[in-house]
Backbone as a printed PyTorch tensor [residue, N CA C, xyz], in Angstrom:
tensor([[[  8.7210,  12.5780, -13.8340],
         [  8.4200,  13.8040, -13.1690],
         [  9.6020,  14.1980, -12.3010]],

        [[ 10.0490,  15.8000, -12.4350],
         [ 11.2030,  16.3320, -11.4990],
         [ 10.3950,  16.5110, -10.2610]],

        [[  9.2900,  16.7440, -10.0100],
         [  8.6660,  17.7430,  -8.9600],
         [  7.3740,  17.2760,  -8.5610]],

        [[  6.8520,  17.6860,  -7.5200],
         [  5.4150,  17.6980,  -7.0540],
         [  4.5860,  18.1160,  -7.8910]],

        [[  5.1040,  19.1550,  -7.9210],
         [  4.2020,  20.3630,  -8.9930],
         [  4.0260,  20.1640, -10.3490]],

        [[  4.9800,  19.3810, -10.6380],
         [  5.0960,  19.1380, -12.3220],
         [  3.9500,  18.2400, -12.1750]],

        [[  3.7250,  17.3260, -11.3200],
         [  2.9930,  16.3000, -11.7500],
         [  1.3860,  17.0000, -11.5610]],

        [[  1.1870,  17.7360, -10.4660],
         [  0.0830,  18.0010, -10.1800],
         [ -0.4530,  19.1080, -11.0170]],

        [[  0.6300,  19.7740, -12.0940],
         [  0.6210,  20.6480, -13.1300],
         [ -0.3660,  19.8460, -14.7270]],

        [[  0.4760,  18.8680, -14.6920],
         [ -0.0650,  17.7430, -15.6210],
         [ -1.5870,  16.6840, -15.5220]],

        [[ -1.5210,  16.4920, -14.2810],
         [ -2.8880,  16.4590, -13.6740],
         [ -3.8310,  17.1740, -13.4770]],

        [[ -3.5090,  18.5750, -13.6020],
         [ -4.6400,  19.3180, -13.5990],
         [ -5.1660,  19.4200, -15.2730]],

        [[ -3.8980,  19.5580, -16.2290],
         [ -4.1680,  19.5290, -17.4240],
         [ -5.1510,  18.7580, -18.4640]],

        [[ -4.7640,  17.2460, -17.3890],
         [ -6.1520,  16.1080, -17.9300],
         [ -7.4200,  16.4350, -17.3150]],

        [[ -7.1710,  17.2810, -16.6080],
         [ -8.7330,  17.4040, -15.4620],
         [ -8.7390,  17.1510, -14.5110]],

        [[ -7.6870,  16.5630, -13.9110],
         [ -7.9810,  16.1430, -12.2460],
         [ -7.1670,  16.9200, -11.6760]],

        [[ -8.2800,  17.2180, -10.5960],
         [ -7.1590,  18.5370,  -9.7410],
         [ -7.0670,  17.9640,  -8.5040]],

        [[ -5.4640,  18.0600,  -8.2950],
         [ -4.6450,  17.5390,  -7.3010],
         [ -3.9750,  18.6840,  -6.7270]],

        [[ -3.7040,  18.7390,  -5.1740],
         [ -3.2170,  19.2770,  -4.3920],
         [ -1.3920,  19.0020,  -4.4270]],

        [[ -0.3330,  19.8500,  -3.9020],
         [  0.6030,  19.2790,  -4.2050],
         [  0.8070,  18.2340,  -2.7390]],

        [[ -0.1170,  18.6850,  -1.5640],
         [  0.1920,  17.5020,  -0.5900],
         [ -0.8610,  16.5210,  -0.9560]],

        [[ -1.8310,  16.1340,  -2.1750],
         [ -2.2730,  14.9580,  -2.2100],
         [ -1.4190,  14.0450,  -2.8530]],

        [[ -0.6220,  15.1640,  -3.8450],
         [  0.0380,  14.4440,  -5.0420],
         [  1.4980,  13.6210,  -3.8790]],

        [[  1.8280,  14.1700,  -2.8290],
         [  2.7040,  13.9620,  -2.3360],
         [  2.6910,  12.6940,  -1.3180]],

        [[  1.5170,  12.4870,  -0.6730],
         [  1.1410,  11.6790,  -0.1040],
         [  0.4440,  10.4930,  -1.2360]],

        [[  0.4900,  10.5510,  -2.5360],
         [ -0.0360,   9.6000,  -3.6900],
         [  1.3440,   9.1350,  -3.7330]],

        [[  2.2830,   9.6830,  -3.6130],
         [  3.3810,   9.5760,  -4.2290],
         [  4.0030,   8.3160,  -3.4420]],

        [[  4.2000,   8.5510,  -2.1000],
         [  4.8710,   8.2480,  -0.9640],
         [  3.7940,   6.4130,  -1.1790]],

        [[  2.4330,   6.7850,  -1.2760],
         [  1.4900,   5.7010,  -1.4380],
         [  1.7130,   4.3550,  -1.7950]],

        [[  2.3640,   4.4830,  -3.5270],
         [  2.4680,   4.1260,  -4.6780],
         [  4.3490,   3.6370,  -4.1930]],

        [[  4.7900,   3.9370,  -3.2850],
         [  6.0570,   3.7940,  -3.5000],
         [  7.4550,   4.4140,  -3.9560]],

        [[  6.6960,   5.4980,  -4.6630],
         [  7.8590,   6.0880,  -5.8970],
         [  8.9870,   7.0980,  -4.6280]],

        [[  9.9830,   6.4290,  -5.5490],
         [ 10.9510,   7.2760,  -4.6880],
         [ 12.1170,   8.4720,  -6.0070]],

        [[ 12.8450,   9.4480,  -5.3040],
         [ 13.5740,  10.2010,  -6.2470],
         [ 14.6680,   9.2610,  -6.9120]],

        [[ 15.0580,   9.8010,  -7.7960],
         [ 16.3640,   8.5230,  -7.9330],
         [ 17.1740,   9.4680,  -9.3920]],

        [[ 18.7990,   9.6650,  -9.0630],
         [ 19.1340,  10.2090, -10.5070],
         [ 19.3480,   9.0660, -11.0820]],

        [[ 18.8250,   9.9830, -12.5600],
         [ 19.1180,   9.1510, -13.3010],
         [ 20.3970,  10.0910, -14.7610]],

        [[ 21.3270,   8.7010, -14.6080],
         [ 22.4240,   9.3170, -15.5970],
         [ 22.4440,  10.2960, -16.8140]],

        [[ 23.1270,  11.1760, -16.8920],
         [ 22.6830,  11.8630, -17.9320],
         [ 21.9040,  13.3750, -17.0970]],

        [[ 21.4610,  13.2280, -16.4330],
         [ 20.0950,  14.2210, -16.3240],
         [ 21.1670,  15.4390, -14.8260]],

        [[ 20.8250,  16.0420, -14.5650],
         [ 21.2880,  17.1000, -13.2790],
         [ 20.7170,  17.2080, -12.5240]],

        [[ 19.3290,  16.9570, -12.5400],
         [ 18.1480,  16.1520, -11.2920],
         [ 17.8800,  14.9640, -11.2720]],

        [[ 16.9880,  15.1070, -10.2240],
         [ 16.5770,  13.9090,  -9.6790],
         [ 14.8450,  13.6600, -10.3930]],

        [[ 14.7180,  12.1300, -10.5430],
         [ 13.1090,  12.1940, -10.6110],
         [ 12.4950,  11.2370, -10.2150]],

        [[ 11.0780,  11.4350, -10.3520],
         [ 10.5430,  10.0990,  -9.6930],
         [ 10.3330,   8.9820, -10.2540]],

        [[ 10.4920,   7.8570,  -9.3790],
         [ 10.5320,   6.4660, -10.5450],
         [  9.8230,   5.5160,  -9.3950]],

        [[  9.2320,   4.1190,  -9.5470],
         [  8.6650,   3.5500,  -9.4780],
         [  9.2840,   2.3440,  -9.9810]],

        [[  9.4560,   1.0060,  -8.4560],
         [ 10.6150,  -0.2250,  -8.1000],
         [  9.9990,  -0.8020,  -9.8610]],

        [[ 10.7230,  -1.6170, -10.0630],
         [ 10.6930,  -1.8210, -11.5230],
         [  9.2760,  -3.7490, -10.8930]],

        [[ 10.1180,  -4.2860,  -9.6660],
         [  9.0930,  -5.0250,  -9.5860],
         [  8.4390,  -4.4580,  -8.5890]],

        [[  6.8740,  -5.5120,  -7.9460],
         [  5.8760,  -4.9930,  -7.5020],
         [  6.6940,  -5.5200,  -6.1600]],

        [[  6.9960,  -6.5030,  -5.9970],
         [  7.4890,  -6.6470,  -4.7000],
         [  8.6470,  -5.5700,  -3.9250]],

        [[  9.6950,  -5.2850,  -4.7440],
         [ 10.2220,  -3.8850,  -4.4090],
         [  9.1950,  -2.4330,  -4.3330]],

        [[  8.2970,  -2.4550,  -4.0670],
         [  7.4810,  -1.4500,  -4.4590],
         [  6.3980,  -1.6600,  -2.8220]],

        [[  7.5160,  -0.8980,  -1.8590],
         [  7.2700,  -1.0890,  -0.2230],
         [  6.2980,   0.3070,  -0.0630]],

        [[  5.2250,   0.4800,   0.8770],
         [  4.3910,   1.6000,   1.0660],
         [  4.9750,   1.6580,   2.5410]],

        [[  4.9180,   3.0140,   3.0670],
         [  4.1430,   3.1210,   4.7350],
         [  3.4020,   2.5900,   5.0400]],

        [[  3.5280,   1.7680,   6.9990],
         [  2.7060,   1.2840,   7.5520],
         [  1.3900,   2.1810,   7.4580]],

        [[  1.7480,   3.0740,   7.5250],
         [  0.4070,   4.6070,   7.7670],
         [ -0.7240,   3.8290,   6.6250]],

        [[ -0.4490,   3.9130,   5.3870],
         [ -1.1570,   3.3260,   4.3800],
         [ -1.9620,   2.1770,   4.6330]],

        [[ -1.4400,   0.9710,   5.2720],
         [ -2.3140,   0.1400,   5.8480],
         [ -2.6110,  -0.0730,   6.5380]],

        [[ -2.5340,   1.0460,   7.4470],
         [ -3.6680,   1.6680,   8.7390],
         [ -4.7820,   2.0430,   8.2100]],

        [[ -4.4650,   2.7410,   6.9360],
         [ -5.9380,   3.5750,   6.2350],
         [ -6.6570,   2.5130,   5.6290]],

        [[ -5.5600,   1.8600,   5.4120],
         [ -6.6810,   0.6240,   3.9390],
         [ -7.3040,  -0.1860,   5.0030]],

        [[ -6.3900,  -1.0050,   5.7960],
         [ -7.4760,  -1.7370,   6.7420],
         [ -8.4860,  -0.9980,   7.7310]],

        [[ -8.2640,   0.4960,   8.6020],
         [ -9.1830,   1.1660,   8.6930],
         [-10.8110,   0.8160,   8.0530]],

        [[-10.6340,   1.5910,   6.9110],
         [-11.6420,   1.4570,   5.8350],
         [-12.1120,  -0.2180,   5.7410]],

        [[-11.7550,  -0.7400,   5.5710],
         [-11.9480,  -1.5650,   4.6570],
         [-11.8560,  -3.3500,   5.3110]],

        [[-11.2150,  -3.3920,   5.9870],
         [-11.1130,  -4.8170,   6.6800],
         [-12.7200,  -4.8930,   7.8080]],

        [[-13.3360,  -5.8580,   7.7910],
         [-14.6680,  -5.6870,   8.0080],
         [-14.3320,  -7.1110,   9.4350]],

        [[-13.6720,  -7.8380,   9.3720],
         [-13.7120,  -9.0370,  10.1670],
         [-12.1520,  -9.3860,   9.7280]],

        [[-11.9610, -10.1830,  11.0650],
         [-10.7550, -11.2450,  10.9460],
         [-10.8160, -12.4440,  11.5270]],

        [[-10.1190, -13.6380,  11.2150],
         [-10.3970, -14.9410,  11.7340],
         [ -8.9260, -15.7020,  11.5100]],

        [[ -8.5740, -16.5870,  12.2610],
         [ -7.1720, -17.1550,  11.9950],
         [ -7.1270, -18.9140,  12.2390]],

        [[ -6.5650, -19.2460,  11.8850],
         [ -6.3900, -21.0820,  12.0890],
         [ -5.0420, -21.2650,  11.6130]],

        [[ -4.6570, -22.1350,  12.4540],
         [ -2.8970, -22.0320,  12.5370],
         [ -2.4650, -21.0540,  12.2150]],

        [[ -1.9470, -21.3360,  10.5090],
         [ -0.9790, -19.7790,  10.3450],
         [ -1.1940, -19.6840,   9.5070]],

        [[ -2.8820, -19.3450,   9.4080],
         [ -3.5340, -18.1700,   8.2690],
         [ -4.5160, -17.6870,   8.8770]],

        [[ -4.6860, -16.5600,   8.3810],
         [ -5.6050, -15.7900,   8.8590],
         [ -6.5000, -15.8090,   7.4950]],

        [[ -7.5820, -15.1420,   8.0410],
         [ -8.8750, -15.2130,   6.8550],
         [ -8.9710, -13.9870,   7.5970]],

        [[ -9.3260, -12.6830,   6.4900],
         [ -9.8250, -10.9410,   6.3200],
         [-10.9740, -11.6330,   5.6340]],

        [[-12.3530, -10.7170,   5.9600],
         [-13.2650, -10.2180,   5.3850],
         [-12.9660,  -8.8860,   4.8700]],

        [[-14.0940,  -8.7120,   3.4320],
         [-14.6970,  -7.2700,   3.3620],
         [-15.2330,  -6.6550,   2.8160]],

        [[-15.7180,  -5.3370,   2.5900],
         [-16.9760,  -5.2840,   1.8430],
         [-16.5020,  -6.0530,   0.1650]],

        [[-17.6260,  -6.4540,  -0.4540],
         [-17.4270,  -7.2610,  -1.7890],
         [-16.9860,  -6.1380,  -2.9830]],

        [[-15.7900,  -7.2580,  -3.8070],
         [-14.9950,  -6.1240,  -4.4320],
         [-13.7130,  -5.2840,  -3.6120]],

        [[-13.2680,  -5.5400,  -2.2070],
         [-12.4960,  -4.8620,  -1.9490],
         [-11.1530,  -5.4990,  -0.8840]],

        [[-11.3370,  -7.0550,  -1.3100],
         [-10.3960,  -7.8170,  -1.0950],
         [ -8.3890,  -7.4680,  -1.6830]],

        [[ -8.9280,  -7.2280,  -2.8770],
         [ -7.3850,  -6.7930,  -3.7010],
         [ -6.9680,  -5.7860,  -3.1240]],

        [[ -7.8860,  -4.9570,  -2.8400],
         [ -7.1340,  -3.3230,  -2.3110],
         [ -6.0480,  -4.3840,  -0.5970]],

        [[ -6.9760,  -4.9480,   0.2460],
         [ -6.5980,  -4.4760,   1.4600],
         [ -5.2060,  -6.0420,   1.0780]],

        [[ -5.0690,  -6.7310,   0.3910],
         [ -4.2910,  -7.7200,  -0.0570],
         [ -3.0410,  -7.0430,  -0.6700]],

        [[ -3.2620,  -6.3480,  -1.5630],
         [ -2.0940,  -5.3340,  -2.1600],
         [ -1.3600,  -4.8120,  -0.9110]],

        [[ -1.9330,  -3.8430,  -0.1230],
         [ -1.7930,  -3.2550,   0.9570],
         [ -0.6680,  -3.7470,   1.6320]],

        [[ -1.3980,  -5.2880,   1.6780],
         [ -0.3760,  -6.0910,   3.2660],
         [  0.7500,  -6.2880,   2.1230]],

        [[  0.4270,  -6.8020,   1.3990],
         [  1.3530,  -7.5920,   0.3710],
         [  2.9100,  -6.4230,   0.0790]],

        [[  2.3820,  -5.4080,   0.0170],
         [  3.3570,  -4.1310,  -0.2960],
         [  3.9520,  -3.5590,   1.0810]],

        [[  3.4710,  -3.7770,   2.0600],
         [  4.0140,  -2.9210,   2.9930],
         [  4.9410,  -4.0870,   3.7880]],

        [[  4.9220,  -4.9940,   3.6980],
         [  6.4380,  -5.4170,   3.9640],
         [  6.2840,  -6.0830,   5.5460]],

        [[  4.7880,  -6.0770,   6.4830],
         [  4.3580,  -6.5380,   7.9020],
         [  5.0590,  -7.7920,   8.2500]],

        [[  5.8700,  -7.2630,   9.3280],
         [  6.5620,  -8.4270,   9.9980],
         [  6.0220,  -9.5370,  10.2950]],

        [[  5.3540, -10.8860,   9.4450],
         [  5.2210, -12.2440,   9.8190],
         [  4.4020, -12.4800,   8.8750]],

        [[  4.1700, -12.1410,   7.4440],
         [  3.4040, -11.9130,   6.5520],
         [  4.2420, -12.2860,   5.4980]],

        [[  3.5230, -13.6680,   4.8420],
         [  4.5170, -14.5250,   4.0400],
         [  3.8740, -14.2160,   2.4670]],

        [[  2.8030, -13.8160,   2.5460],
         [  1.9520, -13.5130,   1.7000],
         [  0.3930, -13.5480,   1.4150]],

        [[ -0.2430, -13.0370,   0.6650],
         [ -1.4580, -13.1640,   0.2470],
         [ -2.4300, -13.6330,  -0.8550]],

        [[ -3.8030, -14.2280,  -0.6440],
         [ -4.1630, -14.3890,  -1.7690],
         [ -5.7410, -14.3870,  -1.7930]],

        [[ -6.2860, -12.8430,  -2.1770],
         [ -7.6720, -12.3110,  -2.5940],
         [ -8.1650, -12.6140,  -3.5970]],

        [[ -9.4690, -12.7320,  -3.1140],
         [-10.7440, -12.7820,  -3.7720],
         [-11.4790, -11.7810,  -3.5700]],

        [[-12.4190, -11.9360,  -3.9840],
         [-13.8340, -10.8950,  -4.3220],
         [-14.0610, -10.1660,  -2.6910]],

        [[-14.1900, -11.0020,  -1.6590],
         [-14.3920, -10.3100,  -0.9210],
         [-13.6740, -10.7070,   0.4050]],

        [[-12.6870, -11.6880,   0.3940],
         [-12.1050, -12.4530,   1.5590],
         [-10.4250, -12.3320,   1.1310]],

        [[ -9.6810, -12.2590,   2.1550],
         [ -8.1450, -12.5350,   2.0340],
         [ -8.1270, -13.4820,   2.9410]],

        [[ -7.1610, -14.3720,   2.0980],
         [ -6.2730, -15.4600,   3.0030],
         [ -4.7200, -14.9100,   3.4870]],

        [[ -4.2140, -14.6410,   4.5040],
         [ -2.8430, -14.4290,   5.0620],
         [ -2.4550, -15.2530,   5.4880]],

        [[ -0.7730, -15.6730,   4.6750],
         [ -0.1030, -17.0070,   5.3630],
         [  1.0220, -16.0010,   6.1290]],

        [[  0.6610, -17.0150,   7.5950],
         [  1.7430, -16.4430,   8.9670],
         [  2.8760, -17.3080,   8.2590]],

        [[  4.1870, -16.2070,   8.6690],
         [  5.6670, -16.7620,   8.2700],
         [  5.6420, -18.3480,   9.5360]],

        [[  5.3900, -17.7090,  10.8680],
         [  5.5490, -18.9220,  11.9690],
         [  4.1340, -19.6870,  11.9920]],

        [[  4.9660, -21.2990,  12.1580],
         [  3.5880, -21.8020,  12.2630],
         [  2.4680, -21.6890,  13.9560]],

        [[  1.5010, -21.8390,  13.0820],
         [  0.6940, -21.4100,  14.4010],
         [  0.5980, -19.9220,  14.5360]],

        [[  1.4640, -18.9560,  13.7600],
         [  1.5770, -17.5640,  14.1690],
         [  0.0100, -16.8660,  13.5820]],

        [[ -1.2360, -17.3970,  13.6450],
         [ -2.2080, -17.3150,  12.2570],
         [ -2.8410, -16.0360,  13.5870]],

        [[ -2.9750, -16.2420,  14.8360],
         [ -3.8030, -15.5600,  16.2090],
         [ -2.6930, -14.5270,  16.4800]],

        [[ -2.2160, -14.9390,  16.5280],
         [ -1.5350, -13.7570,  16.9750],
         [ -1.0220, -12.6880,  15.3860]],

        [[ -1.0760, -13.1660,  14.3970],
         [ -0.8310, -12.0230,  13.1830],
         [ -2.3800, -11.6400,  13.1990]],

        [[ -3.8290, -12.0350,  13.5860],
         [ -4.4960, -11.9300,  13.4780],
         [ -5.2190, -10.7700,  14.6730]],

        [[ -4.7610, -10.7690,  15.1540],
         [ -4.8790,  -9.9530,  16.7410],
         [ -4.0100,  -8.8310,  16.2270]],

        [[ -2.7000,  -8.3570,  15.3840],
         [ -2.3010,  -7.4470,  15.5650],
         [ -2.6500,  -6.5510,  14.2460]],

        [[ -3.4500,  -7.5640,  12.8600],
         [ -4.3510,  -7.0220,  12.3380],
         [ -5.3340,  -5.8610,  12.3950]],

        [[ -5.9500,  -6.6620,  13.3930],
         [ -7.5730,  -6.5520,  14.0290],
         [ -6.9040,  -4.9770,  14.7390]],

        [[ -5.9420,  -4.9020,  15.1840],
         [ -5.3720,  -3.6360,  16.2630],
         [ -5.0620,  -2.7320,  15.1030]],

        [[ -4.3330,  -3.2770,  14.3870],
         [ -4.4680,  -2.0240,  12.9720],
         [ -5.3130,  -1.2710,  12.5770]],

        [[ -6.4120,  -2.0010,  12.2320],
         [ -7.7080,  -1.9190,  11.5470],
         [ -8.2880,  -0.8780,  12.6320]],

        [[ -8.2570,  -1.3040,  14.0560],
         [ -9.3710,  -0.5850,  14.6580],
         [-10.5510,  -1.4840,  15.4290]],

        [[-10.1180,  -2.5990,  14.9120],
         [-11.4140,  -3.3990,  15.6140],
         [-11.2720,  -4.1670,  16.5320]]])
């Protein structure tokens, strides 16, 4: 895609009707950034080839944990997320993609995330600034 519009042009075509600031804020979501590519006289959108290059806005997992993080709990340097069942991967992707300073990684289930703190012992205090994300 060159454009906002192209895409939200094509999306309307399958049936789903998209705004060009939803499509834009999907965009930003997902990662995709402009990028030329050789050959071409524009620019278009592309998407990090791996998932780990593939960084979101903090904003994004304000919304996902908002929504969706139901409880938090920590012991040394992991934290344990609750949340509603079925919606572990979303708020795991989330952390996992946005790149949170002391966040070594994740690993969801059905309805619980485990977060390993980079520092040991760091499990209360990544867990406290969670919980401040979220809202709770």
């Amino acid at each position: 895609m060159t454009s906002q519009e192209q895409l939200a042009e094509l999306l309307s075509a399958e049936g789903i009707d998209a705004t060009q600031t939803t499509v834009s804020r999907d965009l930003e979501e997902i990662g995709a950034l402009k990028v030329r590519v050789p050959g071409l006289e524009r620019t278009v959108y592309a998407l990090a080839e791996l998932p780990k290059d593939q960084v979101v806005p903090t904003e994004h997992l304000r919304r996902v944990l908002g929504e969706w993080l139901v409880d938090v709990a920590s012991s040394g340097n992991l934290v344990v997320l609750r949340t509603p069942p079925g919606s572990a991967h979303v708020v795991g992707s989330a952390l996992d993609r946005t790149s949170l300073e002391g966040v070594l990684g994740t690993v969801a289930g059905d309805d619980t995330i485990i977060v390993v703190a980079a520092a040991e012992g760091g499990g209360a205090e990544l867990a406290d600034r969670l919980a401040d994300i979220a809202g709770l």
